[in-house]
mmCIF file of C-alpha atoms and ligand atoms in Angstrom:
data_model
loop_
_atom_site.group_PDB
_atom_site.id
_atom_site.type_symbol
_atom_site.label_atom_id
_atom_site.label_comp_id
_atom_site.label_asym_id
_atom_site.label_seq_id
_atom_site.Cartn_x
_atom_site.Cartn_y
_atom_site.Cartn_z
ATOM 1 C CA MET A 1460 -26.100 58.185 -16.972
ATOM 2 C CA ASP A 1461 -28.715 58.573 -14.209
ATOM 3 C CA PRO A 1462 -26.553 60.261 -11.567
ATOM 4 C CA LYS A 1463 -27.989 57.660 -8.598
ATOM 5 C CA ILE A 1464 -27.028 54.802 -10.241
ATOM 6 C CA ALA A 1465 -23.318 56.389 -11.705
ATOM 7 C CA LYS A 1466 -23.262 56.695 -7.751
ATOM 8 C CA LEU A 1467 -23.845 53.407 -7.075
ATOM 9 C CA LYS A 1468 -21.374 52.353 -9.138
ATOM 10 C CA GLU A 1469 -18.460 54.360 -7.837
ATOM 11 C CA MET A 1470 -19.852 53.257 -4.596
ATOM 12 C CA ILE A 1471 -18.784 49.722 -5.496
ATOM 13 C CA GLU A 1472 -15.860 50.524 -7.550
ATOM 14 C CA THR A 1473 -14.698 52.713 -4.827
ATOM 15 C CA SER A 1474 -15.240 49.307 -1.979
ATOM 16 C CA GLU A 1475 -13.240 47.465 -0.638
ATOM 17 C CA ASN A 1476 -15.959 44.920 0.738
ATOM 18 C CA THR A 1477 -19.648 44.762 -0.518
ATOM 19 C CA VAL A 1478 -22.408 42.833 0.968
ATOM 20 C CA PHE A 1479 -25.352 42.134 -0.253
ATOM 21 C CA PHE A 1480 -28.634 41.767 1.511
ATOM 22 C CA GLY A 1481 -32.187 41.016 -0.104
ATOM 23 C CA GLY A 1482 -35.597 39.586 -0.096
ATOM 24 C CA ALA A 1483 -38.404 38.866 -2.167
ATOM 25 C CA GLY A 1484 -38.319 41.889 -4.596
ATOM 26 C CA VAL A 1485 -34.693 40.129 -5.199
ATOM 27 C CA SER A 1486 -37.020 37.560 -7.302
ATOM 28 C CA THR A 1487 -40.130 39.066 -8.810
ATOM 29 C CA GLU A 1488 -38.271 40.093 -12.071
ATOM 30 C CA SER A 1489 -38.155 36.189 -12.615
ATOM 31 C CA GLY A 1490 -41.274 35.702 -12.277
ATOM 32 C CA ILE A 1491 -41.589 34.950 -8.443
ATOM 33 C CA PRO A 1492 -44.124 36.942 -6.206
ATOM 34 C CA ASP A 1493 -42.888 38.697 -2.977
ATOM 35 C CA PHE A 1494 -45.313 38.953 0.072
ATOM 36 C CA ARG A 1495 -46.155 42.832 0.247
ATOM 37 C CA SER A 1496 -46.201 44.299 -3.274
ATOM 38 C CA THR A 1497 -49.588 44.877 -4.581
ATOM 39 C CA SER A 1498 -48.997 42.004 -7.007
ATOM 40 C CA GLY A 1499 -47.792 39.590 -3.758
ATOM 41 C CA LEU A 1500 -49.127 36.617 -1.717
ATOM 42 C CA TYR A 1501 -50.300 38.746 0.651
ATOM 43 C CA ASN A 1502 -52.987 40.788 -1.157
ATOM 44 C CA GLN A 1503 -54.468 37.689 -2.471
ATOM 45 C CA GLN A 1504 -57.740 35.869 -0.948
ATOM 46 C CA TYR A 1505 -56.520 32.474 0.995
ATOM 47 C CA ASP A 1506 -58.523 30.206 3.564
ATOM 48 C CA HIS A 1507 -56.099 31.635 6.145
ATOM 49 C CA PRO A 1508 -53.270 34.576 5.735
ATOM 50 C CA PRO A 1509 -49.955 33.109 4.318
ATOM 51 C CA GLU A 1510 -48.121 33.826 7.685
ATOM 52 C CA THR A 1511 -50.769 31.352 9.388
ATOM 53 C CA ILE A 1512 -50.024 28.667 6.297
ATOM 54 C CA ILE A 1513 -46.490 28.791 6.730
ATOM 55 C CA SER A 1514 -46.123 28.191 9.911
ATOM 56 C CA HIS A 1515 -44.959 25.535 12.101
ATOM 57 C CA SER A 1516 -47.656 24.986 14.189
ATOM 58 C CA PHE A 1517 -50.111 24.921 10.790
ATOM 59 C CA PHE A 1518 -47.675 22.871 9.184
ATOM 60 C CA ILE A 1519 -47.672 19.730 11.626
ATOM 61 C CA SER A 1520 -51.450 20.119 11.907
ATOM 62 C CA ASN A 1521 -52.401 20.818 8.666
ATOM 63 C CA ALA A 1522 -49.574 19.670 6.180
ATOM 64 C CA ALA A 1523 -51.826 19.122 2.945
ATOM 65 C CA GLU A 1524 -53.277 22.461 3.325
ATOM 66 C CA PHE A 1525 -49.764 23.956 3.478
ATOM 67 C CA TYR A 1526 -48.406 21.496 0.796
ATOM 68 C CA ARG A 1527 -51.312 23.385 -1.145
ATOM 69 C CA PHE A 1528 -50.043 26.747 -0.427
ATOM 70 C CA TYR A 1529 -46.968 26.156 -0.735
ATOM 71 C CA LYS A 1530 -46.335 24.123 -4.185
ATOM 72 C CA ALA A 1531 -48.686 26.674 -5.885
ATOM 73 C CA LYS A 1532 -47.187 29.775 -4.695
ATOM 74 C CA MET A 1533 -43.824 29.251 -3.127
ATOM 75 C CA VAL A 1534 -41.556 26.817 -5.658
ATOM 76 C CA CYS A 1535 -41.278 27.530 -8.732
ATOM 77 C CA LEU A 1536 -39.025 25.517 -10.580
ATOM 78 C CA GLU A 1537 -38.620 27.527 -14.156
ATOM 79 C CA ALA A 1538 -37.724 30.252 -12.211
ATOM 80 C CA LYS A 1539 -34.534 32.148 -13.730
ATOM 81 C CA PRO A 1540 -31.827 34.177 -12.422
ATOM 82 C CA ASN A 1541 -32.535 38.177 -13.381
ATOM 83 C CA ALA A 1542 -30.358 41.303 -14.116
ATOM 84 C CA ALA A 1543 -29.413 41.591 -10.646
ATOM 85 C CA HIS A 1544 -29.438 38.295 -9.741
ATOM 86 C CA LEU A 1545 -26.643 37.506 -12.543
ATOM 87 C CA LYS A 1546 -24.945 41.273 -12.016
ATOM 88 C CA LEU A 1547 -23.895 40.607 -7.967
ATOM 89 C CA ALA A 1548 -22.732 36.975 -8.962
ATOM 90 C CA GLU A 1549 -20.389 38.925 -12.036
ATOM 91 C CA LEU A 1550 -18.975 41.200 -8.900
ATOM 92 C CA GLU A 1551 -18.572 38.403 -6.719
ATOM 93 C CA SER A 1552 -16.536 36.751 -9.198
ATOM 94 C CA GLU A 1553 -14.299 39.936 -9.592
ATOM 95 C CA GLY A 1554 -14.127 40.182 -5.846
ATOM 96 C CA LYS A 1555 -15.930 43.248 -5.103
ATOM 97 C CA LEU A 1556 -18.765 41.642 -3.523
ATOM 98 C CA LYS A 1557 -17.551 39.432 -0.616
ATOM 99 C CA ALA A 1558 -21.114 38.016 0.775
ATOM 100 C CA VAL A 1559 -24.974 37.738 -0.301
ATOM 101 C CA VAL A 1560 -27.332 37.790 2.630
ATOM 102 C CA THR A 1561 -30.738 36.604 1.553
ATOM 103 C CA GLN A 1562 -34.013 35.729 3.336
ATOM 104 C CA ASN A 1563 -35.586 34.053 -0.427
ATOM 105 C CA ILE A 1564 -35.682 30.536 -0.753
ATOM 106 C CA ASP A 1565 -35.431 31.047 -4.469
ATOM 107 C CA ASN A 1566 -31.671 29.672 -4.851
ATOM 108 C CA LEU A 1567 -31.224 32.063 -8.056
ATOM 109 C CA HIS A 1568 -28.445 33.573 -6.492
ATOM 110 C CA GLN A 1569 -26.704 29.976 -6.586
ATOM 111 C CA MET A 1570 -27.558 29.320 -10.121
ATOM 112 C CA ALA A 1571 -26.496 32.928 -11.548
ATOM 113 C CA GLY A 1572 -22.753 31.871 -10.041
ATOM 114 C CA SER A 1573 -22.796 33.674 -6.123
ATOM 115 C CA ARG A 1574 -20.556 31.207 -4.302
ATOM 116 C CA ASN A 1575 -20.606 33.122 -0.436
ATOM 117 C CA VAL A 1576 -24.825 33.291 0.119
ATOM 118 C CA PHE A 1577 -26.118 32.726 3.390
ATOM 119 C CA GLU A 1578 -29.939 31.912 2.884
ATOM 120 C CA LEU A 1579 -31.795 33.453 6.262
ATOM 121 C CA HIS A 1580 -34.436 31.439 5.495
ATOM 122 C CA GLY A 1581 -33.232 28.019 3.685
ATOM 123 C CA SER A 1582 -33.811 26.507 0.445
ATOM 124 C CA VAL A 1583 -36.848 24.812 -1.446
ATOM 125 C CA PHE A 1584 -34.462 22.835 -3.490
ATOM 126 C CA ARG A 1585 -33.715 20.604 -0.118
ATOM 127 C CA ASN A 1586 -36.028 18.689 1.944
ATOM 128 C CA PHE A 1587 -36.033 16.249 4.503
ATOM 129 C CA CYS A 1588 -37.740 12.742 5.766
ATOM 130 C CA MET A 1589 -38.543 13.893 8.839
ATOM 131 C CA ARG A 1590 -38.547 10.256 10.013
ATOM 132 C CA CYS A 1591 -35.437 9.225 8.909
ATOM 133 C CA GLY A 1592 -33.657 12.018 7.755
ATOM 134 C CA LYS A 1593 -33.423 11.393 4.256
ATOM 135 C CA ALA A 1594 -32.820 13.948 1.465
ATOM 136 C CA HIS A 1595 -35.088 14.463 -1.229
ATOM 137 C CA THR A 1596 -35.162 16.916 -4.165
ATOM 138 C CA ALA A 1597 -37.817 19.557 -4.940
ATOM 139 C CA GLU A 1598 -39.162 17.934 -8.069
ATOM 140 C CA TYR A 1599 -39.914 15.010 -5.813
ATOM 141 C CA ILE A 1600 -41.556 17.279 -3.938
ATOM 142 C CA MET A 1601 -43.661 18.488 -6.462
ATOM 143 C CA GLU A 1602 -44.742 15.521 -8.573
ATOM 144 C CA HIS A 1603 -46.190 14.025 -5.285
ATOM 145 C CA GLU A 1604 -50.010 14.856 -5.111
ATOM 146 C CA GLY A 1605 -50.427 15.933 -1.224
ATOM 147 C CA ILE A 1606 -48.236 15.477 0.819
ATOM 148 C CA PRO A 1607 -44.874 14.487 0.222
ATOM 149 C CA LYS A 1608 -44.244 11.119 1.435
ATOM 150 C CA CYS A 1609 -41.074 9.362 1.802
ATOM 151 C CA GLY A 1610 -40.045 5.869 1.154
ATOM 152 C CA CYS A 1611 -40.258 4.816 4.915
ATOM 153 C CA GLY A 1612 -43.922 6.192 5.434
ATOM 154 C CA GLY A 1613 -42.473 9.753 7.053
ATOM 155 C CA THR A 1614 -43.384 12.928 5.778
ATOM 156 C CA ILE A 1615 -40.706 15.204 4.356
ATOM 157 C CA LYS A 1616 -40.386 18.654 5.493
ATOM 158 C CA PRO A 1617 -38.781 21.179 3.182
ATOM 159 C CA ASP A 1618 -35.667 22.869 4.949
ATOM 160 C CA VAL A 1619 -37.173 26.482 4.799
ATOM 161 C CA VAL A 1620 -37.356 27.850 8.135
ATOM 162 C CA LEU A 1621 -41.479 28.394 8.672
ATOM 163 C CA TYR A 1622 -42.530 31.365 11.120
ATOM 164 C CA GLU A 1623 -41.945 30.368 14.813
ATOM 165 C CA GLU A 1624 -38.900 28.341 13.634
ATOM 166 C CA PRO A 1625 -35.540 29.489 14.729
ATOM 167 C CA LEU A 1626 -33.155 30.408 12.324
ATOM 168 C CA ASP A 1627 -29.835 28.209 11.752
ATOM 169 C CA GLN A 1628 -27.340 29.755 13.861
ATOM 170 C CA ASP A 1629 -24.529 29.573 11.604
ATOM 171 C CA VAL A 1630 -26.354 31.231 8.829
ATOM 172 C CA ILE A 1631 -27.070 34.009 10.919
ATOM 173 C CA LYS A 1632 -23.323 34.015 12.248
ATOM 174 C CA GLY A 1633 -21.468 34.166 9.195
ATOM 175 C CA ALA A 1634 -24.899 36.149 7.773
ATOM 176 C CA VAL A 1635 -23.376 38.721 10.798
ATOM 177 C CA GLN A 1636 -19.676 38.607 10.511
ATOM 178 C CA ALA A 1637 -20.107 39.492 6.644
ATOM 179 C CA ILE A 1638 -22.218 42.700 7.266
ATOM 180 C CA ARG A 1639 -20.447 43.855 10.179
ATOM 181 C CA ASP A 1640 -17.013 43.780 7.913
ATOM 182 C CA ALA A 1641 -19.258 45.500 5.322
ATOM 183 C CA ASP A 1642 -17.861 48.600 4.344
ATOM 184 C CA VAL A 1643 -20.596 49.283 1.655
ATOM 185 C CA LEU A 1644 -24.385 47.358 2.449
ATOM 186 C CA ILE A 1645 -26.184 46.989 -0.749
ATOM 187 C CA VAL A 1646 -30.176 46.155 0.575
ATOM 188 C CA GLY A 1647 -32.133 45.523 -1.811
ATOM 189 C CA GLY A 1648 -35.856 44.341 -2.571
ATOM 190 C CA THR A 1649 -36.806 43.700 1.061
ATOM 191 C CA SER A 1650 -39.397 45.242 2.838
ATOM 192 C CA LEU A 1651 -37.588 44.769 6.333
ATOM 193 C CA VAL A 1652 -40.681 43.643 8.383
ATOM 194 C CA VAL A 1653 -39.383 40.176 8.887
ATOM 195 C CA TYR A 1654 -37.680 39.750 12.384
ATOM 196 C CA PRO A 1655 -35.098 38.737 13.329
ATOM 197 C CA ALA A 1656 -34.055 38.293 9.368
ATOM 198 C CA ALA A 1657 -34.203 42.541 8.683
ATOM 199 C CA GLY A 1658 -32.270 43.200 12.170
ATOM 200 C CA LEU A 1659 -29.611 41.631 10.771
ATOM 201 C CA ILE A 1660 -29.039 45.317 8.743
ATOM 202 C CA GLU A 1661 -28.346 46.545 12.522
ATOM 203 C CA TYR A 1662 -24.884 44.891 12.694
ATOM 204 C CA TYR A 1663 -23.662 47.190 9.584
ATOM 205 C CA ARG A 1664 -21.152 49.687 11.258
ATOM 206 C CA GLY A 1665 -19.574 51.701 7.988
ATOM 207 C CA ASN A 1666 -21.543 54.995 6.313
ATOM 208 C CA LYS A 1667 -22.145 53.906 2.821
ATOM 209 C CA LEU A 1668 -25.650 52.100 3.401
ATOM 210 C CA ILE A 1669 -27.363 51.860 0.391
ATOM 211 C CA LEU A 1670 -31.128 51.345 -0.211
ATOM 212 C CA ILE A 1671 -32.687 49.976 -3.802
ATOM 213 C CA ASN A 1672 -36.891 49.157 -3.944
ATOM 214 C CA LYS A 1673 -39.497 50.054 -5.888
ATOM 215 C CA THR A 1674 -41.127 51.931 -2.982
ATOM 216 C CA VAL A 1675 -40.348 53.808 0.263
ATOM 217 C CA LEU A 1676 -38.905 52.533 3.736
ATOM 218 C CA PRO A 1677 -38.593 54.061 6.721
ATOM 219 C CA GLN A 1678 -35.141 53.007 6.589
ATOM 220 C CA GLU A 1679 -34.248 56.017 4.249
ATOM 221 C CA SER A 1680 -32.978 58.462 6.083
ATOM 222 C CA ARG A 1681 -30.608 56.253 7.057
ATOM 223 C CA ALA A 1682 -28.955 55.525 3.962
ATOM 224 C CA ALA A 1683 -25.713 57.103 2.180
ATOM 225 C CA LEU A 1684 -28.101 56.041 -1.214
ATOM 226 C CA VAL A 1685 -31.488 55.566 -1.718
ATOM 227 C CA ILE A 1686 -33.066 54.245 -5.359
ATOM 228 C CA HIS A 1687 -36.375 53.898 -6.136
ATOM 229 C CA GLY A 1688 -36.748 51.218 -9.198
ATOM 230 C CA LYS A 1689 -36.460 47.893 -10.378
ATOM 231 C CA ILE A 1690 -33.679 45.777 -9.069
ATOM 232 C CA GLY A 1691 -32.911 44.339 -11.807
ATOM 233 C CA GLU A 1692 -33.473 47.135 -14.155
ATOM 234 C CA VAL A 1693 -30.964 49.422 -12.104
ATOM 235 C CA MET A 1694 -27.959 46.244 -11.512
ATOM 236 C CA SER A 1695 -27.886 46.157 -14.966
ATOM 237 C CA GLN A 1696 -26.979 49.350 -15.742
ATOM 238 C CA ILE A 1697 -24.187 49.292 -13.708
HETATM 239 P P1 NAD B 1011 -41.535 41.285 0.887
HETATM 240 O O1 NAD B 1011 -42.602 40.892 -0.103
HETATM 241 O O2 NAD B 1011 -41.883 41.759 2.562
HETATM 242 O O3 NAD B 1011 -41.102 42.184 0.630
HETATM 243 C C1 NAD B 1011 -40.041 42.902 -0.731
HETATM 244 C C2 NAD B 1011 -40.478 44.222 -1.209
HETATM 245 O O4 NAD B 1011 -39.414 44.346 -2.734
HETATM 246 C C3 NAD B 1011 -41.150 44.860 -0.872
HETATM 247 O O5 NAD B 1011 -40.703 46.034 -0.169
HETATM 248 C C4 NAD B 1011 -41.345 45.838 -2.557
HETATM 249 O O6 NAD B 1011 -41.490 46.814 -2.807
HETATM 250 C C5 NAD B 1011 -39.781 45.197 -3.018
HETATM 251 N N1 NAD B 1011 -39.238 44.466 -4.541
HETATM 252 C C6 NAD B 1011 -40.623 44.202 -5.022
HETATM 253 N N2 NAD B 1011 -40.157 43.985 -6.597
HETATM 254 C C7 NAD B 1011 -39.264 44.693 -6.452
HETATM 255 C C8 NAD B 1011 -38.106 45.122 -7.991
HETATM 256 N N3 NAD B 1011 -38.282 44.756 -8.617
HETATM 257 N N4 NAD B 1011 -37.348 45.934 -7.061
HETATM 258 C C9 NAD B 1011 -37.059 46.068 -6.536
HETATM 259 N N5 NAD B 1011 -37.967 46.395 -5.321
HETATM 260 C C10 NAD B 1011 -38.767 45.131 -5.619
HETATM 261 O O7 NAD B 1011 -40.394 40.350 1.031
HETATM 262 P P2 NAD B 1011 -39.419 39.869 2.842
HETATM 263 O O8 NAD B 1011 -38.354 41.384 3.149
HETATM 264 O O9 NAD B 1011 -38.726 39.442 1.605
HETATM 265 O O10 NAD B 1011 -39.521 39.338 3.916
HETATM 266 C C11 NAD B 1011 -40.402 38.475 3.366
HETATM 267 C C12 NAD B 1011 -40.613 36.750 3.120
HETATM 268 O O11 NAD B 1011 -40.402 36.599 2.552
HETATM 269 C C13 NAD B 1011 -38.983 36.928 3.570
HETATM 270 O O12 NAD B 1011 -38.791 36.061 4.763
HETATM 271 C C14 NAD B 1011 -38.609 35.692 2.358
HETATM 272 O O13 NAD B 1011 -37.896 34.376 3.155
HETATM 273 C C15 NAD B 1011 -40.458 35.199 1.867
HETATM 274 N N6 NAD B 1011 -40.304 34.935 0.309
HETATM 275 C C16 NAD B 1011 -39.473 34.632 -0.490
HETATM 276 C C17 NAD B 1011 -39.552 34.414 -1.529
HETATM 277 C C18 NAD B 1011 -38.276 34.054 -2.993
HETATM 278 O O14 NAD B 1011 -37.683 32.759 -2.068
HETATM 279 N N7 NAD B 1011 -38.389 34.698 -3.955
HETATM 280 C C19 NAD B 1011 -41.163 34.863 -2.441
HETATM 281 C C20 NAD B 1011 -42.337 35.445 -1.182
HETATM 282 C C21 NAD B 1011 -41.403 35.313 0.141
#
């Protein structure tokens, strides 16, 4: 076994409280593109930059264009959990992993069996009418041409945190507590540039920070262990 993988395994096995903090890179091996990889959405061409399209003001002023992008690029109902999601769920069921804090909106951690998941940016699987509050499924959103409307005539909005919108206070509170209590914090598949989410790792007080990413991150000097590779491939080896 690669010495770094062996070290990762040992750190998790000897930990009382491991927490995982992840981002879009955790789901690329499930076929969902991330934002900042070379094949990510930020390197594809649209009429507006993705940050603009998935912002609150753009949703309010141009819901049709928002939904065109959102349905084509951000919702992938066929995606299945990969080896990283499955290993994290297994570690939780063994009592080794206490929480998953994710920036992803794809529900793949829950599909894999993880229970204590803090979804910082919401989920494409929850959608509410802005007029009457009625809940709608992701399938309902995808089946409707153009802007999905509720039976009452109201526009439906995904329960996803758009740019310019605040994070849910209860979710932040839970995530901060989990990170603060962790003795091992594994940070994987995130570029750590989207705030305030990325700032949550500042609450970690331990000295066993592990970074797993395909590319180099500026935060590496703070980590006890850095593994460059695909997170599904890495996690499947422990
Ligand atoms: P990001 O696109 O900014 O960064 C992804 C990082 O993961 C990059 O550093 C990349 O090198 C790395 N990466 C990609 N594939 C990997 C793999 N297989 N193994 C290891 N590392 C890998 O993503 P972010 O930091 O999460 O921030 C972007 C925002 O994008 C988040 O707010 C999130 O809500 C949103 N988003 C979510 C999804 C999803 O739900 N699956 C998809 C795209 C974007």
